[in-house]
Coordinates of C-alpha atoms and ligand atoms in Angstrom, one line a residue:
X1 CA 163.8 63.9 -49.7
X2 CA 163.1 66.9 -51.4
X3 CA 162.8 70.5 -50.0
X4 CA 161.4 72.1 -52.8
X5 CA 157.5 73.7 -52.0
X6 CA 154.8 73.2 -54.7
X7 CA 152.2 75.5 -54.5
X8 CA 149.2 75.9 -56.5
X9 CA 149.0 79.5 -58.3
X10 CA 146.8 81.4 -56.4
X11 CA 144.2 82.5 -60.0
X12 CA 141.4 80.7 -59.0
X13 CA 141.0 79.7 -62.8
X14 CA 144.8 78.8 -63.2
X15 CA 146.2 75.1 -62.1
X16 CA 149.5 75.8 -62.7
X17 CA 151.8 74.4 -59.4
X18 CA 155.0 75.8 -59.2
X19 CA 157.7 75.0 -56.9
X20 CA 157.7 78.2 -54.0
X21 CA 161.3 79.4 -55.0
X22 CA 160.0 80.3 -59.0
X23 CA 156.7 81.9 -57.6
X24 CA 155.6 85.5 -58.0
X25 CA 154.3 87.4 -54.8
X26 CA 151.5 89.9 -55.2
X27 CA 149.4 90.9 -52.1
X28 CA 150.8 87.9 -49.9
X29 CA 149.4 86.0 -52.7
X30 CA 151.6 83.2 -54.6
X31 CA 151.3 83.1 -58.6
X32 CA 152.8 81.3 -61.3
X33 CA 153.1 84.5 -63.2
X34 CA 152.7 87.8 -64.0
X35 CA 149.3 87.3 -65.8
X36 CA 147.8 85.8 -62.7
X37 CA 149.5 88.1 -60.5
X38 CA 147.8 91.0 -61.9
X39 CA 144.6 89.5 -62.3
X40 CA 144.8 89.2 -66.0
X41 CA 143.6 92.9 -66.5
X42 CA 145.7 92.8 -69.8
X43 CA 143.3 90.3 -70.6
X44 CA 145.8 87.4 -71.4
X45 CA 146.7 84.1 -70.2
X46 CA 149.5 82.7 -67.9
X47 CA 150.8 81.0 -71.1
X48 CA 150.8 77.6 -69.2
X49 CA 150.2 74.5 -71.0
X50 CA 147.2 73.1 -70.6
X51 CA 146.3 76.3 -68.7
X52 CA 142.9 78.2 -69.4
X53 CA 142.9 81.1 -67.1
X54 CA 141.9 84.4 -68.2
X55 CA 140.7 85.7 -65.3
Ligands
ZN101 ZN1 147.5 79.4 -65.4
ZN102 ZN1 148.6 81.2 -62.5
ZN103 ZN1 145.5 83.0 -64.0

């Protein structure tokens, strides 16, 4: 049995899941990346395929 955690990124427009351990914390919030993480105010995507998140 594994141990590993998925979680779903926490971008409400992103359905990237992710195992825990590769996640990126911002504000006691889990996200795939940095894109997400920073609410994609660069205006760019989390680069995920079949990903569509902007924010
Ligand atoms: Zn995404
Ligand atoms: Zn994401
Ligand atoms: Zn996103």
């Amino acid at each position: 049995m594994s141990e590993v955690n998925m979680i779903k990124c926490a971008c409400a427009d992103c359905v990237c899941v992710l195992p825990v351990s590769s996640a990126l914390e911002r504000n006691g919030k889990m996200f795939c990346g940095k894109s997400c993480a920073e609410g994609h105010n660069a205006g760019n995507g989390c680069g995920h395929v079949g990903c569509e998140c902007h924010g």
